[in-house]
PDB file of C-alpha atoms in Angstrom:
ATOM      1  CA  UNK A1063      66.423 102.930 101.582  1.00  0.00           C
ATOM      2  CA  UNK A1064      67.484 104.132  98.215  1.00  0.00           C
ATOM      3  CA  UNK A1065      68.658 101.347  95.991  1.00  0.00           C
ATOM      4  CA  UNK A1066      70.823 101.848  92.953  1.00  0.00           C
ATOM      5  CA  UNK A1067      71.334  98.658  91.002  1.00  0.00           C
ATOM      6  CA  UNK A1068      73.992  98.100  88.391  1.00  0.00           C
ATOM      7  CA  UNK A1069      73.180  95.122  86.242  1.00  0.00           C
ATOM      8  CA  UNK A1070      76.672  93.663  85.902  1.00  0.00           C
ATOM      9  CA  UNK A1071      79.278  93.474  88.658  1.00  0.00           C
ATOM     10  CA  UNK A1072      82.036  92.082  86.458  1.00  0.00           C
ATOM     11  CA  UNK A1073      82.436  92.175  82.687  1.00  0.00           C
ATOM     12  CA  UNK A1074      85.207  91.104  80.357  1.00  0.00           C
ATOM     13  CA  UNK A1075      85.054  92.437  76.811  1.00  0.00           C
ATOM     14  CA  UNK A1076      87.334  92.555  73.796  1.00  0.00           C
ATOM     15  CA  UNK A1077      88.720  95.655  72.141  1.00  0.00           C
ATOM     16  CA  UNK A1078      86.232  97.089  69.681  1.00  0.00           C
ATOM     17  CA  UNK A1079      83.140  95.547  71.261  1.00  0.00           C
ATOM     18  CA  UNK A1080      80.120  97.655  72.137  1.00  0.00           C
ATOM     19  CA  UNK A1081      79.476  97.632  75.871  1.00  0.00           C
ATOM     20  CA  UNK A1082      76.305  98.542  77.726  1.00  0.00           C
ATOM     21  CA  UNK A1083      76.306  99.269  81.455  1.00  0.00           C
ATOM     22  CA  UNK A1084      72.862  99.538  82.966  1.00  0.00           C
ATOM     23  CA  UNK A1085      71.809 101.353  86.120  1.00  0.00           C
ATOM     24  CA  UNK A1086      68.404 101.494  87.780  1.00  0.00           C
ATOM     25  CA  UNK A1087      67.336 103.469  90.843  1.00  0.00           C
ATOM     26  CA  UNK A1088      64.119 102.974  92.759  1.00  0.00           C
ATOM     27  CA  UNK A1089      63.632 106.281  94.580  1.00  0.00           C
ATOM     28  CA  UNK A1090      62.325 108.478  91.809  1.00  0.00           C
ATOM     29  CA  UNK A1091      65.497 110.599  91.791  1.00  0.00           C
ATOM     30  CA  UNK A1092      65.700 113.080  88.980  1.00  0.00           C
ATOM     31  CA  UNK A1093      69.471 113.127  88.770  1.00  0.00           C
ATOM     32  CA  UNK A1094      71.747 110.289  87.761  1.00  0.00           C
ATOM     33  CA  UNK A1095      75.483 110.114  87.196  1.00  0.00           C
ATOM     34  CA  UNK A1096      78.165 107.849  85.769  1.00  0.00           C
ATOM     35  CA  UNK A1097      81.672 107.930  87.234  1.00  0.00           C
ATOM     36  CA  UNK A1098      84.747 105.872  86.621  1.00  0.00           C
ATOM     37  CA  UNK A1099      87.099 105.044  89.452  1.00  0.00           C
ATOM     38  CA  UNK A1100      90.785 104.451  88.952  1.00  0.00           C
ATOM     39  CA  UNK A1101      93.452 104.014  91.651  1.00  0.00           C
ATOM     40  CA  UNK A1102      95.077 107.292  92.613  1.00  0.00           C
ATOM     41  CA  UNK A1103      92.625 109.310  90.542  1.00  0.00           C
ATOM     42  CA  UNK A1104      89.505 109.092  92.655  1.00  0.00           C
ATOM     43  CA  UNK A1105      86.187 109.305  90.850  1.00  0.00           C
ATOM     44  CA  UNK A1106      85.853 111.152  87.577  1.00  0.00           C
ATOM     45  CA  UNK A1107      82.508 112.188  86.151  1.00  0.00           C
ATOM     46  CA  UNK A1108      81.704 110.828  82.693  1.00  0.00           C
ATOM     47  CA  UNK A1109      78.125 111.976  82.128  1.00  0.00           C
ATOM     48  CA  UNK A1110      75.135 113.022  84.148  1.00  0.00           C
ATOM     49  CA  UNK A1111      71.437 113.496  83.551  1.00  0.00           C
ATOM     50  CA  UNK A1112      68.895 115.638  85.356  1.00  0.00           C
ATOM     51  CA  UNK A1113      65.827 114.517  83.463  1.00  0.00           C
ATOM     52  CA  UNK A1114      64.556 111.932  81.046  1.00  0.00           C
ATOM     53  CA  UNK A1115      66.240 112.310  77.664  1.00  0.00           C
ATOM     54  CA  UNK A1116      68.545 114.990  79.078  1.00  0.00           C
ATOM     55  CA  UNK A1117      72.269 114.492  79.378  1.00  0.00           C
ATOM     56  CA  UNK A1118      75.292 116.590  80.169  1.00  0.00           C
ATOM     57  CA  UNK A1119      78.966 115.842  79.631  1.00  0.00           C
ATOM     58  CA  UNK A1120      81.153 115.441  82.648  1.00  0.00           C
ATOM     59  CA  UNK A1121      84.911 115.755  82.783  1.00  0.00           C
ATOM     60  CA  UNK A1122      85.844 112.698  80.686  1.00  0.00           C
ATOM     61  CA  UNK A1123      83.050 111.981  78.169  1.00  0.00           C
ATOM     62  CA  UNK A1124      85.270 110.947  75.268  1.00  0.00           C
ATOM     63  CA  UNK A1125      84.607 107.406  74.143  1.00  0.00           C
ATOM     64  CA  UNK A1126      81.317 107.179  76.030  1.00  0.00           C
ATOM     65  CA  UNK A1127      77.674 107.935  75.449  1.00  0.00           C
ATOM     66  CA  UNK A1128      74.597 107.647  77.641  1.00  0.00           C
ATOM     67  CA  UNK A1129      70.894 107.034  77.352  1.00  0.00           C
ATOM     68  CA  UNK A1130      68.063 107.975  79.670  1.00  0.00           C
ATOM     69  CA  UNK A1131      64.747 106.905  78.191  1.00  0.00           C
ATOM     70  CA  UNK A1132      63.057 106.375  81.559  1.00  0.00           C
ATOM     71  CA  UNK A1133      63.492 108.253  84.805  1.00  0.00           C
ATOM     72  CA  UNK A1134      64.727 105.250  86.747  1.00  0.00           C
ATOM     73  CA  UNK A1135      67.246 103.985  84.201  1.00  0.00           C
ATOM     74  CA  UNK A1136      70.541 105.484  83.052  1.00  0.00           C
ATOM     75  CA  UNK A1137      72.740 103.540  80.668  1.00  0.00           C
ATOM     76  CA  UNK A1138      76.392 104.039  79.845  1.00  0.00           C
ATOM     77  CA  UNK A1139      77.545 102.933  76.405  1.00  0.00           C
ATOM     78  CA  UNK A1140      81.053 102.299  75.181  1.00  0.00           C
ATOM     79  CA  UNK A1141      80.665 102.330  71.397  1.00  0.00           C
ATOM     80  CA  UNK A1142      84.003 100.639  70.752  1.00  0.00           C
ATOM     81  CA  UNK A1143      85.727  99.486  73.900  1.00  0.00           C
ATOM     82  CA  UNK A1144      89.426 100.120  74.304  1.00  0.00           C
ATOM     83  CA  UNK A1145      91.912  98.824  76.844  1.00  0.00           C
ATOM     84  CA  UNK A1146      92.209 102.250  78.491  1.00  0.00           C
ATOM     85  CA  UNK A1147      88.552 101.957  79.428  1.00  0.00           C
ATOM     86  CA  UNK A1148      89.337  99.098  81.791  1.00  0.00           C
ATOM     87  CA  UNK A1149      88.052 100.497  85.072  1.00  0.00           C
ATOM     88  CA  UNK A1150      85.451 100.401  87.818  1.00  0.00           C
ATOM     89  CA  UNK A1151      82.281 102.188  86.730  1.00  0.00           C
ATOM     90  CA  UNK A1152      79.988 103.634  89.357  1.00  0.00           C
ATOM     91  CA  UNK A1153      76.436 104.820  88.857  1.00  0.00           C
ATOM     92  CA  UNK A1154      74.868 107.248  91.306  1.00  0.00           C
ATOM     93  CA  UNK A1155      71.630 109.104  91.805  1.00  0.00           C
ATOM     94  CA  UNK A1156      70.640 111.997  94.006  1.00  0.00           C
ATOM     95  CA  UNK A1157      67.857 114.171  95.246  1.00  0.00           C
ATOM     96  CA  UNK A1158      70.016 117.041  94.168  1.00  0.00           C
ATOM     97  CA  UNK A1159      67.615 119.385  92.477  1.00  0.00           C
ATOM     98  CA  UNK A1160      69.562 120.635  89.521  1.00  0.00           C
ATOM     99  CA  UNK A1161      66.565 122.442  88.189  1.00  0.00           C
ATOM    100  CA  UNK A1162      65.882 123.851  91.652  1.00  0.00           C
ATOM    101  CA  UNK A1163      69.567 124.726  92.003  1.00  0.00           C
ATOM    102  CA  UNK A1164      69.793 122.702  95.185  1.00  0.00           C
ATOM    103  CA  UNK A1165      73.354 121.602  95.832  1.00  0.00           C
ATOM    104  CA  UNK A1166      72.889 119.919  99.169  1.00  0.00           C
ATOM    105  CA  UNK A1167      71.929 116.368  98.259  1.00  0.00           C
ATOM    106  CA  UNK A1168      74.337 113.507  98.699  1.00  0.00           C
ATOM    107  CA  UNK A1169      74.920 110.853  96.076  1.00  0.00           C
ATOM    108  CA  UNK A1170      73.656 107.283  96.356  1.00  0.00           C
ATOM    109  CA  UNK A1171      75.895 104.794  94.603  1.00  0.00           C
ATOM    110  CA  UNK A1172      75.448 101.392  93.061  1.00  0.00           C
ATOM    111  CA  UNK A1173      77.838  98.529  93.813  1.00  0.00           C
ATOM    112  CA  UNK A1174      79.919  99.227  90.741  1.00  0.00           C
ATOM    113  CA  UNK A1175      80.699  97.413  87.501  1.00  0.00           C
ATOM    114  CA  UNK A1176      84.278  96.303  87.013  1.00  0.00           C
ATOM    115  CA  UNK A1177      85.025  96.261  83.305  1.00  0.00           C
ATOM    116  CA  UNK A1178      88.079  94.624  81.815  1.00  0.00           C
ATOM    117  CA  UNK A1179      88.800  95.233  78.126  1.00  0.00           C
ATOM    118  CA  UNK A1180      91.262  92.781  76.586  1.00  0.00           C
TER     119      UNK A1180
ATOM    120  CA  UNK B 460      88.240 125.364  89.134  1.00  0.00           C
ATOM    121  CA  UNK B 461      87.174 123.109  91.954  1.00  0.00           C
ATOM    122  CA  UNK B 462      89.615 120.644  93.414  1.00  0.00           C
ATOM    123  CA  UNK B 463      89.997 118.351  96.381  1.00  0.00           C
ATOM    124  CA  UNK B 464      93.242 117.118  97.900  1.00  0.00           C
ATOM    125  CA  UNK B 465      93.659 114.170 100.194  1.00  0.00           C
ATOM    126  CA  UNK B 466      97.342 114.421 101.051  1.00  0.00           C
ATOM    127  CA  UNK B 467      97.711 110.925 102.506  1.00  0.00           C
ATOM    128  CA  UNK B 468      97.374 107.828 100.358  1.00  0.00           C
ATOM    129  CA  UNK B 469      97.198 105.702 103.481  1.00  0.00           C
ATOM    130  CA  UNK B 470      96.592 106.195 107.181  1.00  0.00           C
ATOM    131  CA  UNK B 471      97.482 103.563 109.757  1.00  0.00           C
ATOM    132  CA  UNK B 472      96.045 103.610 113.251  1.00  0.00           C
ATOM    133  CA  UNK B 473      95.710 101.162 116.132  1.00  0.00           C
ATOM    134  CA  UNK B 474      92.277 100.067 117.227  1.00  0.00           C
ATOM    135  CA  UNK B 475      90.974 102.285 120.005  1.00  0.00           C
ATOM    136  CA  UNK B 476      93.091 105.258 118.996  1.00  0.00           C
ATOM    137  CA  UNK B 477      91.660 108.412 117.450  1.00  0.00           C
ATOM    138  CA  UNK B 478      91.864 108.716 113.678  1.00  0.00           C
ATOM    139  CA  UNK B 479      92.035 111.657 111.302  1.00  0.00           C
ATOM    140  CA  UNK B 480      91.771 111.562 107.522  1.00  0.00           C
ATOM    141  CA  UNK B 481      92.720 114.866 105.965  1.00  0.00           C
ATOM    142  CA  UNK B 482      91.014 116.795 103.183  1.00  0.00           C
ATOM    143  CA  UNK B 483      91.571 120.260 101.747  1.00  0.00           C
ATOM    144  CA  UNK B 484      89.587 121.856  98.984  1.00  0.00           C
ATOM    145  CA  UNK B 485      89.612 124.731  96.560  1.00  0.00           C
ATOM    146  CA  UNK B 486      86.429 126.289  95.218  1.00  0.00           C
ATOM    147  CA  UNK B 487      85.027 129.621  94.205  1.00  0.00           C
ATOM    148  CA  UNK B 488      81.901 130.402  96.146  1.00  0.00           C
ATOM    149  CA  UNK B 489      80.415 128.522  99.063  1.00  0.00           C
ATOM    150  CA  UNK B 490      81.530 124.907  99.376  1.00  0.00           C
ATOM    151  CA  UNK B 491      79.333 121.937 100.116  1.00  0.00           C
ATOM    152  CA  UNK B 492      81.533 119.167 101.481  1.00  0.00           C
ATOM    153  CA  UNK B 493      80.984 115.424 101.718  1.00  0.00           C
ATOM    154  CA  UNK B 494      82.708 112.297 102.989  1.00  0.00           C
ATOM    155  CA  UNK B 495      82.071 108.859 101.520  1.00  0.00           C
ATOM    156  CA  UNK B 496      83.429 105.433 102.465  1.00  0.00           C
ATOM    157  CA  UNK B 497      84.056 102.478 100.175  1.00  0.00           C
ATOM    158  CA  UNK B 498      84.460  98.913 101.413  1.00  0.00           C
ATOM    159  CA  UNK B 499      86.223  96.371  99.174  1.00  0.00           C
ATOM    160  CA  UNK B 500      84.440  95.684  95.891  1.00  0.00           C
ATOM    161  CA  UNK B 501      81.510  97.860  96.873  1.00  0.00           C
ATOM    162  CA  UNK B 502      80.095 101.215  95.849  1.00  0.00           C
ATOM    163  CA  UNK B 503      80.533 104.364  97.890  1.00  0.00           C
ATOM    164  CA  UNK B 504      78.419 105.047 100.961  1.00  0.00           C
ATOM    165  CA  UNK B 505      77.622 108.517 102.223  1.00  0.00           C
ATOM    166  CA  UNK B 506      79.040 109.321 105.693  1.00  0.00           C
ATOM    167  CA  UNK B 507      78.347 112.982 106.341  1.00  0.00           C
ATOM    168  CA  UNK B 508      78.131 116.418 104.794  1.00  0.00           C
ATOM    169  CA  UNK B 509      78.659 120.063 105.594  1.00  0.00           C
ATOM    170  CA  UNK B 510      76.209 122.498 104.087  1.00  0.00           C
ATOM    171  CA  UNK B 511      76.062 125.436 106.486  1.00  0.00           C
ATOM    172  CA  UNK B 512      75.951 126.220 110.200  1.00  0.00           C
ATOM    173  CA  UNK B 513      77.917 124.385 112.874  1.00  0.00           C
ATOM    174  CA  UNK B 514      81.471 123.663 111.741  1.00  0.00           C
ATOM    175  CA  UNK B 515      81.475 120.258 113.443  1.00  0.00           C
ATOM    176  CA  UNK B 516      79.354 117.770 111.563  1.00  0.00           C
ATOM    177  CA  UNK B 517      78.405 114.356 112.914  1.00  0.00           C
ATOM    178  CA  UNK B 518      77.713 111.425 110.650  1.00  0.00           C
ATOM    179  CA  UNK B 519      77.304 107.682 110.436  1.00  0.00           C
ATOM    180  CA  UNK B 520      79.281 105.060 112.404  1.00  0.00           C
ATOM    181  CA  UNK B 521      80.595 107.603 114.938  1.00  0.00           C
ATOM    182  CA  UNK B 522      82.447 109.706 112.383  1.00  0.00           C
ATOM    183  CA  UNK B 523      82.575 113.476 112.472  1.00  0.00           C
ATOM    184  CA  UNK B 524      84.245 116.164 110.413  1.00  0.00           C
ATOM    185  CA  UNK B 525      85.304 119.709 111.080  1.00  0.00           C
ATOM    186  CA  UNK B 526      84.879 122.430 108.502  1.00  0.00           C
ATOM    187  CA  UNK B 527      87.596 125.094 108.683  1.00  0.00           C
ATOM    188  CA  UNK B 528      86.978 127.903 106.239  1.00  0.00           C
ATOM    189  CA  UNK B 529      90.254 129.743 106.821  1.00  0.00           C
ATOM    190  CA  UNK B 530      92.293 126.600 106.193  1.00  0.00           C
ATOM    191  CA  UNK B 531      89.906 125.316 103.505  1.00  0.00           C
ATOM    192  CA  UNK B 532      89.888 121.951 105.210  1.00  0.00           C
ATOM    193  CA  UNK B 533      87.307 119.310 106.059  1.00  0.00           C
ATOM    194  CA  UNK B 534      89.106 116.598 108.024  1.00  0.00           C
ATOM    195  CA  UNK B 535      87.317 113.389 108.957  1.00  0.00           C
ATOM    196  CA  UNK B 536      87.717 112.211 112.546  1.00  0.00           C
ATOM    197  CA  UNK B 537      86.686 109.464 114.900  1.00  0.00           C
ATOM    198  CA  UNK B 538      87.565 109.352 118.607  1.00  0.00           C
ATOM    199  CA  UNK B 539      88.159 105.599 118.760  1.00  0.00           C
ATOM    200  CA  UNK B 540      88.938 103.556 115.640  1.00  0.00           C
ATOM    201  CA  UNK B 541      87.571 100.075 114.972  1.00  0.00           C
ATOM    202  CA  UNK B 542      89.104  97.382 112.791  1.00  0.00           C
ATOM    203  CA  UNK B 543      85.871  97.478 110.796  1.00  0.00           C
ATOM    204  CA  UNK B 544      86.591 101.117 109.882  1.00  0.00           C
ATOM    205  CA  UNK B 545      89.330  99.911 107.544  1.00  0.00           C
ATOM    206  CA  UNK B 546      88.237 101.089 104.091  1.00  0.00           C
ATOM    207  CA  UNK B 547      88.830 103.680 101.399  1.00  0.00           C
ATOM    208  CA  UNK B 548      87.610 107.180 102.246  1.00  0.00           C
ATOM    209  CA  UNK B 549      86.765 109.899  99.751  1.00  0.00           C
ATOM    210  CA  UNK B 550      86.307 113.589 100.345  1.00  0.00           C
ATOM    211  CA  UNK B 551      84.153 115.475  97.839  1.00  0.00           C
ATOM    212  CA  UNK B 552      83.161 119.072  97.168  1.00  0.00           C
ATOM    213  CA  UNK B 553      80.439 120.826  95.274  1.00  0.00           C
ATOM    214  CA  UNK B 554      80.043 124.573  94.722  1.00  0.00           C
ATOM    215  CA  UNK B 555      77.455 126.681  92.984  1.00  0.00           C
ATOM    216  CA  UNK B 556      80.114 128.255  90.815  1.00  0.00           C
ATOM    217  CA  UNK B 557      81.176 124.831  89.600  1.00  0.00           C
ATOM    218  CA  UNK B 558      77.854 123.811  88.244  1.00  0.00           C
ATOM    219  CA  UNK B 559      76.398 120.720  89.811  1.00  0.00           C
ATOM    220  CA  UNK B 560      79.402 118.510  89.572  1.00  0.00           C
ATOM    221  CA  UNK B 561      80.701 116.726  92.640  1.00  0.00           C
ATOM    222  CA  UNK B 562      84.501 116.643  92.595  1.00  0.00           C
ATOM    223  CA  UNK B 563      86.171 113.786  94.469  1.00  0.00           C
ATOM    224  CA  UNK B 564      89.596 113.492  96.013  1.00  0.00           C
ATOM    225  CA  UNK B 565      91.866 110.591  95.129  1.00  0.00           C
ATOM    226  CA  UNK B 566      90.934 108.713  98.283  1.00  0.00           C
ATOM    227  CA  UNK B 567      92.737 107.705 101.483  1.00  0.00           C
ATOM    228  CA  UNK B 568      93.034 104.099 102.541  1.00  0.00           C
ATOM    229  CA  UNK B 569      92.570 103.630 106.260  1.00  0.00           C
ATOM    230  CA  UNK B 570      94.071 100.601 107.995  1.00  0.00           C
ATOM    231  CA  UNK B 571      93.047  99.969 111.574  1.00  0.00           C
ATOM    232  CA  UNK B 572      95.212  97.357 113.283  1.00  0.00           C
ATOM    233  CA  UNK B 573      93.892  95.249 116.133  1.00  0.00           C
TER     234      UNK B 573
END
């Protein structure tokens, strides 16, 4: 089975702190994604990556950055956390072949990281 | 622009009864449609998908979904609900004209009462 592991299930940070959320997948997937989940809004895409050192902005990238130095690891960075970034953050990976233009692959999600910014 | 609507915030059903969770979508081009389930404090799990072919798709845990192109719908169904089906369900869509983004609905909470 595909396993997507998010390093922290629960975090509490203060406004202005730098926050790192780490995600590792073990199935050699090329594509990785960061979403945030908020009640009534569903999941919104922050950033995604289809290759090492490659990144693409999603729908709500403001206030976030990402890093993908190794294929299995995709990190989300909040440079200066704010209270409106309090949310559940979900990492996902997929066999979706962006370079092959294959749209059929489903996403595999981690357990989520619930971030509270005070 | 792609969009997904789940018109019901919550669906209540008695155990043993059939359940339906509704989803409609809007895309340009051919849609690829997905259902995911989320149990409390967990990530999302894939249930089923429609890519092409038969409009009735069968998935995990006895769930199925029917793709209706004319109504742009992809409703999730199960003939006999279980208490353990109680969870949050998300419909999602992807289309080649929308890049490779997967767009999610807001989610529908299903309560199955014993």
